Coordinates of C-alpha atoms in Angstrom, one line a residue:
Chain A
M40 CA 79.3 110.0 99.0
P41 CA 77.2 111.8 96.2
V42 CA 76.0 109.8 93.3
S43 CA 77.2 110.8 90.2
Q44 CA 75.8 108.5 87.4
S45 CA 77.6 110.8 84.7
P46 CA 78.4 108.7 81.7
T47 CA 81.9 109.7 81.3
I48 CA 82.6 108.9 85.1
I49 CA 80.9 105.3 84.3
V50 CA 82.6 104.8 81.0
C51 CA 86.2 105.7 82.8
V52 CA 85.7 103.5 85.5
V53 CA 84.6 100.4 83.6
I54 CA 87.4 100.9 81.5
Y55 CA 89.5 100.5 84.9
L56 CA 87.9 97.5 85.9
V57 CA 88.1 95.8 82.4
A58 CA 92.2 96.5 82.6
C59 CA 92.5 95.0 85.8
L60 CA 90.5 92.0 84.6
L61 CA 92.7 91.7 81.7
I62 CA 96.1 92.4 83.6
G63 CA 94.6 89.2 85.8
V64 CA 94.2 86.8 83.0
W65 CA 97.5 87.8 81.6
A66 CA 99.1 87.2 85.1
M67 CA 97.3 83.8 85.7
K68 CA 99.3 82.2 82.8
R69 CA 102.5 83.4 84.5
T70 CA 101.5 82.3 88.0
R71 CA 102.6 78.4 88.7
T72 CA 104.5 78.1 92.1
I73 CA 104.2 79.8 95.5
A74 CA 107.2 81.8 94.6
D75 CA 105.4 83.2 91.7
Y76 CA 102.1 83.9 93.6
L77 CA 103.8 85.6 96.5
V78 CA 107.3 87.3 95.0
A79 CA 106.5 87.2 91.3
G80 CA 109.2 84.8 91.0
R81 CA 111.4 87.4 91.7
T82 CA 111.4 88.9 88.2
L83 CA 110.3 92.3 88.6
G84 CA 112.4 95.3 87.5
P85 CA 112.8 98.4 89.4
F86 CA 110.3 100.6 87.5
V87 CA 107.7 98.5 88.3
I88 CA 108.9 98.1 91.8
I89 CA 108.9 101.7 92.4
I90 CA 105.5 102.3 91.1
A91 CA 103.9 99.4 92.8
A92 CA 105.5 100.3 96.2
M93 CA 104.3 103.9 95.7
S94 CA 100.9 102.9 94.9
S95 CA 100.4 100.4 97.6
I96 CA 101.1 102.8 100.0
M97 CA 98.9 105.4 98.6
S98 CA 95.5 103.9 99.8
G99 CA 92.0 105.5 99.4
F100 CA 92.6 107.2 102.7
G101 CA 95.3 109.1 100.7
F102 CA 92.9 110.2 98.0
V103 CA 89.7 110.7 100.0
G104 CA 90.7 110.9 103.5
G105 CA 93.9 113.1 103.1
P106 CA 92.0 115.7 101.2
G107 CA 89.2 115.4 103.8
L108 CA 91.7 116.1 106.4
V109 CA 93.3 119.0 105.3
F110 CA 89.6 120.2 104.6
D111 CA 88.8 119.5 108.2
S112 CA 92.0 120.7 110.2
G113 CA 94.2 122.6 107.5
T114 CA 98.0 122.1 107.3
S115 CA 98.3 119.3 110.2
S116 CA 97.5 116.4 107.8
L117 CA 100.3 117.4 105.6
W118 CA 102.8 116.1 108.2
M119 CA 101.3 112.8 107.4
T120 CA 102.1 112.8 103.6
F121 CA 105.1 115.2 103.4
P122 CA 107.2 112.4 105.2
S123 CA 107.5 110.5 102.0
T124 CA 110.1 112.3 100.6
F125 CA 112.4 110.9 103.2
S126 CA 110.4 107.8 104.7
F127 CA 111.1 105.8 101.2
A128 CA 114.6 106.5 101.4
L129 CA 114.8 105.2 104.6
S130 CA 112.9 102.2 103.5
W131 CA 115.4 101.5 101.1
I132 CA 118.4 102.3 103.2
L133 CA 117.2 100.0 106.2
V134 CA 115.4 97.4 104.5
G135 CA 115.8 97.0 100.9
K136 CA 119.5 95.6 100.4
R137 CA 119.1 93.2 103.7
L138 CA 115.7 91.8 102.8
R139 CA 116.6 91.1 99.3
L140 CA 120.2 89.8 100.2
L141 CA 118.7 87.5 102.8
A142 CA 116.4 86.2 99.8
E143 CA 119.4 85.3 98.0
V144 CA 120.6 82.9 101.0
R145 CA 117.2 81.7 102.3
E146 CA 113.9 80.7 100.8
V147 CA 112.3 84.2 102.0
L148 CA 109.0 85.0 100.4
T149 CA 107.1 86.6 103.3
L150 CA 108.3 88.8 106.3
P151 CA 108.0 86.2 108.9
D152 CA 110.0 84.1 106.7
A153 CA 112.8 86.9 106.9
V154 CA 112.3 87.1 110.8
E155 CA 112.7 83.7 111.4
A156 CA 115.8 83.8 109.2
R157 CA 117.1 86.2 111.3
Y158 CA 116.2 85.5 114.7
G159 CA 115.7 81.5 114.4
G160 CA 112.8 80.0 116.5
R161 CA 109.1 80.1 115.7
W162 CA 107.9 82.7 118.1
P163 CA 109.4 85.6 116.3
R164 CA 107.6 84.1 113.0
L165 CA 104.3 83.5 114.6
M166 CA 104.2 86.9 116.2
M167 CA 105.1 88.6 113.2
A168 CA 102.4 86.8 111.3
L169 CA 99.8 87.5 113.9
A170 CA 100.6 91.1 114.0
I171 CA 100.6 91.0 109.9
L172 CA 97.1 89.4 110.2
L173 CA 95.5 91.8 112.7
G174 CA 96.9 94.9 110.6
V175 CA 95.8 93.2 107.3
L176 CA 92.0 92.3 108.8
G177 CA 91.7 96.1 109.8
Y178 CA 93.0 97.5 106.5
L179 CA 91.2 95.4 104.4
G180 CA 87.8 95.9 106.2
T181 CA 88.5 99.6 105.4
Q182 CA 89.4 99.5 101.8
V183 CA 87.0 97.1 101.0
L184 CA 84.1 99.3 102.5
A185 CA 85.8 102.3 100.1
I186 CA 85.3 100.2 97.2
G187 CA 81.8 99.7 97.7
M188 CA 81.3 103.3 98.4
V189 CA 83.2 104.8 95.4
L190 CA 81.1 102.4 93.1
V191 CA 77.9 103.3 95.0
A192 CA 78.9 106.8 93.9
V193 CA 79.7 106.1 90.2
F194 CA 77.0 103.6 89.4
G195 CA 74.3 104.7 91.9
V196 CA 73.6 101.1 93.0
K197 CA 73.2 99.6 96.7
L198 CA 76.2 99.0 98.7
P199 CA 76.0 95.2 98.6
V200 CA 75.7 95.5 94.7
A201 CA 78.7 97.5 94.4
L202 CA 80.8 95.5 96.7
M203 CA 80.0 92.5 94.6
I204 CA 81.2 94.4 91.6
G205 CA 84.2 95.9 93.0
L206 CA 85.4 92.6 95.0
G207 CA 84.6 90.4 92.2
V208 CA 87.0 92.3 90.0
L209 CA 89.5 92.3 93.0
A210 CA 89.0 88.7 93.7
F211 CA 89.4 87.7 90.2
Y212 CA 92.7 89.3 89.5
S213 CA 94.1 88.7 93.1
V214 CA 92.9 85.1 93.3
A215 CA 94.1 84.2 89.7
G216 CA 97.1 86.2 89.2
G217 CA 98.6 86.7 92.7
I218 CA 101.2 89.2 93.2
L219 CA 101.8 89.5 89.5
A220 CA 98.7 90.7 88.8
S221 CA 98.7 92.8 91.9
V222 CA 102.2 94.7 90.9
Y223 CA 100.9 95.2 87.1
T224 CA 97.7 96.6 88.3
D225 CA 99.6 98.6 90.8
L226 CA 101.7 100.0 87.9
F227 CA 99.0 100.9 85.8
Q228 CA 97.0 102.4 88.9
G229 CA 100.0 104.2 90.1
L230 CA 100.6 106.0 86.4
L231 CA 97.0 106.8 86.6
M232 CA 97.3 108.2 90.1
M233 CA 99.9 110.5 89.2
L234 CA 98.3 111.7 85.8
S235 CA 94.9 112.4 88.0
A236 CA 97.0 114.2 90.8
L237 CA 98.8 116.5 88.6
A238 CA 95.6 117.2 86.5
V239 CA 93.5 118.0 89.8
L240 CA 96.4 120.1 91.3
Y241 CA 95.7 122.5 88.1
Y242 CA 91.9 122.6 88.7
A243 CA 92.0 123.0 92.4
L244 CA 94.2 126.1 91.9
D245 CA 92.1 127.3 89.4
A246 CA 88.8 126.8 91.2
G247 CA 90.4 128.6 94.5
G248 CA 91.8 131.3 92.1
G249 CA 95.5 130.7 92.7
M250 CA 97.2 129.6 95.8
S251 CA 97.7 133.2 97.0
E252 CA 93.9 133.6 96.9
I253 CA 93.5 130.3 98.5
S254 CA 95.9 131.2 101.6
T255 CA 94.5 134.7 101.9
T256 CA 90.7 133.5 102.3
L257 CA 91.9 130.7 104.8
W258 CA 94.1 132.9 106.6
E259 CA 91.0 135.7 107.2
M260 CA 88.6 132.6 108.4
D261 CA 91.4 131.1 110.7
P262 CA 94.8 131.9 110.6
E263 CA 96.1 128.8 112.4
F264 CA 94.2 126.6 109.7
I265 CA 96.6 127.7 107.0
G266 CA 99.6 128.0 109.5
P267 CA 102.2 125.4 109.5
W268 CA 100.6 123.1 112.2
G269 CA 96.9 123.5 111.1
T270 CA 94.2 123.5 113.8
R271 CA 95.7 120.1 115.8
G272 CA 98.6 121.8 117.0
P273 CA 102.6 121.2 116.8
L274 CA 102.8 118.2 119.0
T275 CA 100.1 116.1 117.0
S276 CA 101.6 117.5 113.6
L277 CA 105.1 116.4 114.7
S278 CA 104.1 113.1 116.3
W279 CA 102.3 112.4 113.0
Y280 CA 105.4 113.1 111.1
M281 CA 107.7 110.9 113.1
L282 CA 104.8 108.2 112.9
F283 CA 104.8 108.3 109.2
V284 CA 108.7 109.0 108.4
I285 CA 110.2 105.9 110.5
G286 CA 107.0 103.8 110.7
A287 CA 106.7 103.8 106.7
V288 CA 109.6 101.3 107.0
G289 CA 107.5 98.9 108.7
Q290 CA 104.6 98.8 106.1
P291 CA 104.5 95.2 104.9
H292 CA 102.6 96.0 101.9
A293 CA 105.5 98.3 100.7
I294 CA 108.5 96.4 101.9
T295 CA 107.9 93.1 100.6
K296 CA 108.1 94.7 97.1
F297 CA 111.8 94.3 97.7
L298 CA 111.6 90.3 97.5
M299 CA 110.1 90.6 94.0
L300 CA 113.1 92.5 92.6
R301 CA 115.0 90.6 89.9
D302 CA 118.2 91.9 90.8
V303 CA 119.3 93.3 94.2
R304 CA 121.8 96.0 92.1
Q305 CA 118.3 97.6 90.9
L306 CA 117.6 99.3 94.3
K307 CA 120.0 101.9 93.2
W308 CA 117.6 104.8 92.4
G309 CA 114.5 103.2 93.8
A310 CA 114.8 105.2 97.2
L311 CA 114.6 108.7 95.2
L312 CA 112.2 108.0 92.2
T313 CA 109.5 106.2 94.8
G314 CA 109.6 109.4 97.1
A315 CA 109.4 111.7 94.2
S316 CA 106.4 110.0 92.5
Y317 CA 104.6 109.6 96.2
A318 CA 105.3 113.5 96.4
V319 CA 103.2 113.9 93.0
L320 CA 100.3 112.4 94.7
S321 CA 100.5 114.4 97.6
L322 CA 99.9 117.5 95.6
L323 CA 96.4 116.0 95.3
W324 CA 96.0 115.4 99.2
M325 CA 96.8 119.4 99.7
S326 CA 95.4 121.3 96.7
V327 CA 91.7 119.6 97.0
G328 CA 91.7 119.9 100.9
F329 CA 92.8 123.6 100.7
S330 CA 90.8 124.4 97.7
M331 CA 87.5 123.2 98.9
R332 CA 87.7 124.8 102.3
A333 CA 88.6 128.2 100.7
L334 CA 85.5 127.5 98.1
V335 CA 83.4 126.8 101.3
A336 CA 84.9 130.1 103.1
G337 CA 84.2 132.2 100.4
G338 CA 80.9 130.9 100.1
V339 CA 81.3 129.9 96.5
Q340 CA 80.3 126.1 97.8
G341 CA 78.0 125.1 100.4
Q342 CA 78.8 123.4 103.6
L343 CA 79.7 119.7 103.4
D344 CA 78.2 116.8 105.5
S345 CA 81.4 115.4 106.0
P346 CA 85.2 116.2 105.7
D347 CA 85.8 113.0 103.7
L348 CA 83.2 114.5 100.8
A349 CA 85.8 117.0 100.1
A350 CA 87.3 115.2 97.0
P351 CA 84.5 113.8 95.5
V352 CA 82.4 117.0 95.9
F353 CA 85.1 119.1 94.2
L354 CA 85.6 116.3 91.6
L355 CA 82.1 116.5 90.4
N356 CA 81.6 120.1 90.7
Y357 CA 85.0 121.7 89.8
T358 CA 86.7 119.3 87.2
P359 CA 85.7 118.6 83.9
G360 CA 84.0 115.0 83.3
W361 CA 86.9 113.1 81.8
L362 CA 89.2 114.3 84.7
A363 CA 86.5 113.3 87.0
G364 CA 86.1 109.8 85.7
M365 CA 89.9 109.6 85.6
V366 CA 90.3 110.6 89.1
F367 CA 87.4 108.3 90.1
A368 CA 89.2 105.6 88.4
G369 CA 92.4 106.6 90.1
L370 CA 90.4 106.6 93.4
L371 CA 89.3 102.9 92.8
A372 CA 93.0 102.3 91.8
A373 CA 94.6 103.7 95.1
I374 CA 92.2 101.5 97.2
M375 CA 92.2 98.4 95.1
S376 CA 96.1 98.5 94.9
T377 CA 96.6 98.6 98.8
S378 CA 94.1 96.0 99.1
D379 CA 95.4 93.4 96.8
S380 CA 98.7 94.1 98.3
F381 CA 97.2 92.9 102.0
L382 CA 95.1 90.0 100.6
N383 CA 98.5 88.8 99.1
I384 CA 100.4 89.1 102.5
G385 CA 97.5 88.2 104.5
A386 CA 96.6 84.8 102.8
A387 CA 100.6 84.2 103.2
A388 CA 100.2 84.6 106.6
I389 CA 97.2 82.3 107.3
V390 CA 98.7 79.7 105.0
R391 CA 102.4 79.7 105.0
D392 CA 103.8 81.8 108.1
I393 CA 101.3 80.7 110.7
P394 CA 101.5 77.0 109.6
I395 CA 105.2 76.9 109.7
A396 CA 105.5 78.5 113.1
W397 CA 103.1 76.2 114.6
R398 CA 104.0 72.8 113.1
G399 CA 107.3 73.4 111.2
R400 CA 106.0 73.1 107.3
A401 CA 103.7 75.0 105.3
V402 CA 100.3 73.2 104.4
A403 CA 100.3 70.7 101.3
N404 CA 99.7 72.6 98.0
E405 CA 100.3 75.8 99.2
L406 CA 99.8 77.7 96.1
F407 CA 95.9 76.1 95.9
W408 CA 95.6 77.2 99.4
T409 CA 96.8 80.7 99.5
R410 CA 94.4 81.2 96.1
V411 CA 91.5 79.9 98.6
F412 CA 92.6 82.0 101.5
T413 CA 92.9 85.2 99.4
G414 CA 89.2 84.8 98.3
V415 CA 88.0 83.8 101.9
L416 CA 89.8 86.9 103.3
L417 CA 88.4 88.9 100.7
V418 CA 84.7 87.6 101.4
A419 CA 85.3 88.0 105.5
S420 CA 86.5 91.4 105.0
A421 CA 83.4 92.1 102.8
L422 CA 81.2 90.7 106.0
F423 CA 83.2 92.7 108.2
A424 CA 82.6 96.0 106.2
L425 CA 79.0 95.2 105.8
Y426 CA 78.2 94.1 109.7
M427 CA 80.8 95.2 111.7
E428 CA 81.6 98.7 110.8
N429 CA 82.6 99.9 114.2
L430 CA 85.2 97.4 114.2
I431 CA 86.3 98.0 111.0
A432 CA 87.0 101.7 111.9
L433 CA 89.1 100.5 114.8
L434 CA 91.2 98.1 113.0
G435 CA 91.7 100.3 110.2
T436 CA 93.2 103.0 112.5
F437 CA 95.0 100.7 114.1
G438 CA 96.5 99.3 110.9
W439 CA 99.4 101.8 109.9
G440 CA 100.6 102.0 113.9
T441 CA 100.5 98.5 114.5
F442 CA 102.6 97.7 111.2
A443 CA 105.1 100.4 112.2
A444 CA 105.6 99.4 115.9
A445 CA 105.7 95.8 115.2
I446 CA 108.1 95.7 112.1
V447 CA 110.2 98.6 112.2
P448 CA 112.0 97.4 115.3
S449 CA 112.4 93.7 114.4
V450 CA 112.6 94.0 110.5
A451 CA 114.5 97.3 109.9
I452 CA 116.5 97.4 113.0
G453 CA 117.1 93.9 113.5
L454 CA 118.3 93.4 109.8
N455 CA 121.2 95.6 110.4
W456 CA 121.9 95.1 114.3
K457 CA 123.8 91.9 114.7
R458 CA 123.1 92.1 118.6
A459 CA 119.2 91.9 118.4
T460 CA 117.6 89.0 119.7
G461 CA 114.6 86.7 119.1
S462 CA 113.2 87.6 122.7
A463 CA 113.4 91.6 121.8
C464 CA 111.7 90.5 118.7
V465 CA 108.9 88.7 120.3
L466 CA 108.4 91.3 123.1
S467 CA 108.4 94.4 120.9
I468 CA 105.8 93.0 118.6
G469 CA 103.6 91.8 121.5
T470 CA 103.9 95.5 123.1
S471 CA 103.1 97.0 119.8
I472 CA 100.1 94.9 119.3
V473 CA 98.7 95.3 122.6
L474 CA 99.4 99.4 123.1
N475 CA 98.3 100.2 119.9
F476 CA 94.8 98.1 120.3
A477 CA 94.3 99.2 124.4
L478 CA 95.2 103.1 123.3
E479 CA 92.7 103.3 120.3
L480 CA 90.0 101.5 122.2
S481 CA 90.5 103.7 124.9
A482 CA 90.5 106.8 122.9
R483 CA 87.4 105.7 120.9
Q484 CA 85.6 105.6 124.1
G485 CA 86.7 109.1 124.9
N486 CA 89.7 108.5 127.1
H487 CA 92.9 110.2 125.6
I488 CA 95.4 108.7 127.8
L489 CA 98.2 110.3 125.9
P490 CA 98.9 114.1 126.4
H491 CA 98.7 117.2 124.0
G492 CA 97.6 115.2 120.8
M493 CA 100.5 112.6 120.4
A494 CA 99.3 110.2 118.1
V495 CA 98.8 106.8 119.2
G496 CA 100.6 105.2 116.7
C497 CA 104.0 107.2 117.4
F498 CA 103.9 106.5 121.2
S499 CA 103.6 102.7 120.3
L500 CA 106.4 102.8 117.8
L501 CA 108.8 104.5 120.4
V502 CA 108.1 102.1 123.0
S503 CA 108.4 99.1 120.7
I504 CA 111.8 100.6 119.6
A505 CA 113.1 101.0 123.5
V506 CA 111.5 97.6 124.3
F507 CA 113.4 96.0 121.4
V508 CA 116.9 98.0 122.0
G509 CA 116.6 97.5 125.6
V510 CA 116.0 93.8 125.8
S511 CA 118.3 93.3 123.2
W512 CA 121.2 95.4 125.2
F513 CA 120.3 93.8 128.6
S514 CA 118.9 90.3 128.0
G515 CA 122.6 88.9 127.4
E516 CA 121.5 86.3 124.9
G517 CA 124.2 87.0 122.7
G518 CA 122.3 87.8 119.3
E519 CA 125.5 88.1 117.3
E520 CA 126.6 84.3 118.3
K521 CA 123.3 82.6 117.2
L522 CA 123.5 84.1 113.9
A523 CA 123.3 81.8 110.9
P524 CA 126.8 82.4 108.9
D525 CA 124.8 83.0 105.7
V526 CA 122.6 85.4 107.3
K527 CA 125.3 87.1 109.2
A528 CA 127.1 87.3 105.8
A529 CA 123.8 88.9 104.3
M530 CA 124.0 91.4 107.1
E531 CA 127.7 92.5 106.4
V532 CA 127.6 93.1 102.7
Chain B
M11 CA 141.6 95.6 113.2
S12 CA 139.7 96.8 116.3
R13 CA 135.8 96.0 116.9
F14 CA 135.4 99.9 117.0
A15 CA 137.4 100.4 113.6
Q16 CA 135.1 97.6 112.0
G17 CA 132.1 99.7 113.1
K18 CA 130.8 96.7 115.2
G19 CA 131.2 99.2 118.4
E20 CA 129.6 102.0 117.0
S21 CA 126.7 99.8 115.4
Q22 CA 126.2 99.1 118.9
A23 CA 126.3 102.5 120.3
V24 CA 124.1 104.0 117.1
A25 CA 121.4 101.2 118.0
G26 CA 121.7 102.1 121.8
V27 CA 121.1 105.6 121.1
F28 CA 118.5 105.6 118.9
G29 CA 116.6 103.6 121.5
L30 CA 117.5 106.0 124.3
V31 CA 116.5 109.0 122.0
G32 CA 113.3 107.5 121.7
V33 CA 112.3 107.3 125.2
V34 CA 113.8 110.9 125.5
A35 CA 111.3 111.8 122.8
I36 CA 108.3 110.2 124.6
A37 CA 109.3 112.2 127.8
L38 CA 109.4 115.5 125.8
A39 CA 105.8 114.8 124.1
F40 CA 104.3 114.1 127.7
L41 CA 106.1 117.3 129.0
N42 CA 104.5 119.1 125.5
H43 CA 107.9 120.2 124.5
W44 CA 107.3 120.1 120.8
L45 CA 110.1 122.0 119.4
L46 CA 112.4 119.5 120.9
F47 CA 110.4 116.6 120.2
G48 CA 110.3 117.6 116.5
I49 CA 114.4 118.0 116.7
L50 CA 115.0 114.7 118.0
T51 CA 112.4 113.2 115.3
W52 CA 115.0 114.3 112.9
L53 CA 117.8 113.3 115.0
M54 CA 116.1 109.6 115.1
M55 CA 115.9 109.8 111.1
A56 CA 119.7 110.6 111.2
L57 CA 120.7 107.7 113.4
A58 CA 118.4 105.4 111.3
M59 CA 120.4 106.5 108.3
A60 CA 123.6 105.5 110.1
I61 CA 122.3 102.3 111.1
G62 CA 121.4 101.5 107.6
F63 CA 124.5 102.6 105.9
G64 CA 126.3 100.6 108.7
P65 CA 130.0 101.2 109.0
E66 CA 129.9 103.0 105.8
Y67 CA 128.2 106.0 107.2
R68 CA 132.1 107.1 108.7
R69 CA 132.9 108.0 105.0
R70 CA 133.1 111.8 105.1
A71 CA 130.5 112.3 102.3
I72 CA 127.9 110.0 103.8
L73 CA 128.4 111.3 107.4
A74 CA 128.5 114.9 106.2
T75 CA 125.3 114.7 104.2
I76 CA 123.8 112.6 107.2
I77 CA 124.8 115.3 109.6
G78 CA 123.6 118.1 107.0
I79 CA 120.3 117.0 106.7
F80 CA 119.8 116.8 110.3
L81 CA 121.2 120.3 110.3
A82 CA 118.9 121.5 107.9
Y83 CA 115.6 120.0 108.9
S84 CA 116.5 121.1 112.5
A85 CA 117.3 125.1 111.2
L86 CA 114.2 124.7 109.0
L87 CA 112.0 123.9 112.1
L88 CA 113.3 126.7 114.1
L89 CA 112.9 129.2 111.1
L90 CA 109.2 127.6 111.0
A91 CA 108.4 128.4 114.4
L92 CA 110.1 131.9 114.1
L93 CA 107.6 132.6 111.4
D94 CA 104.9 131.4 112.7
K95 CA 102.5 134.4 113.7
P96 CA 98.9 134.0 113.4
G97 CA 98.4 137.2 115.1
E98 CA 100.1 139.4 112.6
E99 CA 99.6 140.5 109.0
L100 CA 99.6 137.7 106.4
R101 CA 103.0 137.6 104.4
L102 CA 103.0 135.2 101.6
I103 CA 106.0 133.4 100.1
L104 CA 105.1 131.6 96.7
G105 CA 101.3 131.4 97.8
F106 CA 101.9 130.1 101.2
P107 CA 102.1 132.2 104.8
A108 CA 105.6 132.3 105.3
A109 CA 105.8 130.0 107.9
T110 CA 103.9 127.3 105.9
A111 CA 106.3 127.9 103.0
V112 CA 109.2 126.8 105.0
L113 CA 107.3 123.3 105.3
V114 CA 106.0 123.1 101.8
F115 CA 109.3 124.4 100.0
G116 CA 111.8 123.5 102.7
I117 CA 111.2 120.3 104.9
W118 CA 108.9 118.5 102.3
P119 CA 111.5 118.5 99.6
I120 CA 114.8 118.1 101.9
G121 CA 113.9 114.5 102.2
M122 CA 114.8 114.0 98.7
V123 CA 118.5 114.6 99.6
A124 CA 118.3 110.9 101.8
G125 CA 117.3 109.3 98.3
L126 CA 119.7 111.2 96.2
L127 CA 122.7 110.0 98.4
Y128 CA 121.6 106.5 98.3
G129 CA 121.6 106.4 94.6
L130 CA 125.1 108.1 94.2
V131 CA 126.8 106.2 96.7
F132 CA 125.4 102.9 95.8
G133 CA 128.0 101.3 93.8
Q134 CA 130.6 102.5 96.2
S135 CA 129.0 102.0 99.7
I136 CA 125.7 100.3 99.7
L137 CA 126.7 97.6 97.1
P138 CA 130.0 97.2 96.2
E139 CA 130.4 94.8 93.2
G140 CA 133.5 92.9 95.0
K141 CA 131.7 92.5 98.0
L142 CA 128.3 91.2 96.3
Q143 CA 129.9 88.8 94.2
A144 CA 131.9 87.2 97.1
F145 CA 128.7 86.9 99.1
L146 CA 126.8 85.1 96.1
R147 CA 129.9 82.8 95.4
R148 CA 129.9 81.7 99.2
F149 CA 126.4 81.7 99.9
G150 CA 124.3 82.3 96.9
R151 CA 121.6 79.4 96.3
S152 CA 120.6 77.8 93.5
E153 CA 117.8 75.7 95.1
P154 CA 115.3 77.3 98.1
K155 CA 116.3 76.2 101.5
R156 CA 115.1 76.8 104.7

């Protein structure tokens, strides 16, 4: 990433970091129990939940990787971000009410809690916790590395120093304030991202001479690039679409936000508004990628060393200092808002979900140990990021697909379909982990087993759904007969 | 009331079809039938909506919207395929090549209809106040239990 060291950008980023610290101090005073720490004591209103769900899904990948992918392969990657208008609605329709109602009758603070309430037994909880932990480790590693790289670009310091600054702030507000600090920083971060995206759209179109001019330049360079499928082709684009539209329902950092809602009635307009607010962020993804590619194709901008430089180079060269500062802060916000959600659910998996599955009860002094493991996870992911970059890249790719394939069948379908069984839950989660890991590893070694560019995560998701439905259908376990009356009632409202 | 009328038989069928469509989608992807794969993607989305709405999906307005979304997506995909002619002269619609414009101004915003439907039928079909109150009276807890 190019180094800026512009005073305006440094000031904006410092203001942002200080605001995060202040929110952490405020939240710390309001966090007294494990329920406060993990689900904000179920006290949050709809506006906070909408922006927090949106900003936790928009990670550094969306702010840097998204424009980079558009720069690299044109329209193809828009099939990843355009599903959001529908996918958030699907999350609300399939999971929102069910998960929140389950929390009315059981102590559901995490997804493994919900899975145990739904299916009974320890194995579904254990498998869900393991899938979440594996996904979290991968995601956190990539996000931590991204925090470091952004701060290297802003302050011009070495990576370990940048990591200490960024992770210090993240550790403080996440450990001290738990999810309350996380969602309120998400709120601040989400609003910052939306403002940044709208402003960047204007400058991106302006720099490229308007959308018609950008399209014409790109068409002359390569008609497929600006065509509806980009350079990756229709099957890759459509399999991304399926993975991101249905798979979004299984992203734990977004759907656990339902557990924090004060009143289940407040779900009403969330489906529409979250999709709409994410659509605003998609404008940055699309406009910067196309504009930068047109600038390079038109000879206005020199070649980039890497597609991921599209967004930072655009900001530094084609936007005013105040906007670049705001977007760099927004970029940091995107990365940190995703990281803090993962820290929360990862620590809960270690301290609460796995011990309960293993020995039937959570550890003593759960709040204290969850705080400790939030810090431990952050340090571990920083070490991973510094010393095991290849593993991190693999786990990062593996994250979204694993969450989708593990969680969509067991939670999104299982909370709506009474015939679903615990065996189906365990087998589909196991299938999702093995398939995603094996296929990603194989693809990284150059062996593309799936034909025609089909996305690994999409394939794993479809197989996992088929396993879940098939096993539930044919196992003869009688999923409905085993349901506890309160859980059954929560599935019938 | 029969199981079918209560929506039980239907929910089994919808979930079963959802799984089956997933298997067919894998086969189509392996055969590189991307157009049919795309249409099955929209079909899975429609079935997922029906699963989430439960028996309420049979209400005329909800069913019509779900089917409408599926048909609209499928029609837009076909239109996009018809307009996608990279070898021909560039024709712009609101700044984008015609086929890409179908994606940007059609497929992208149409997803909002699902969220709009959810908000509009919330009080009547998603969470009727009477049902919620009855549920909370019978099962709502004041103390955490597991």
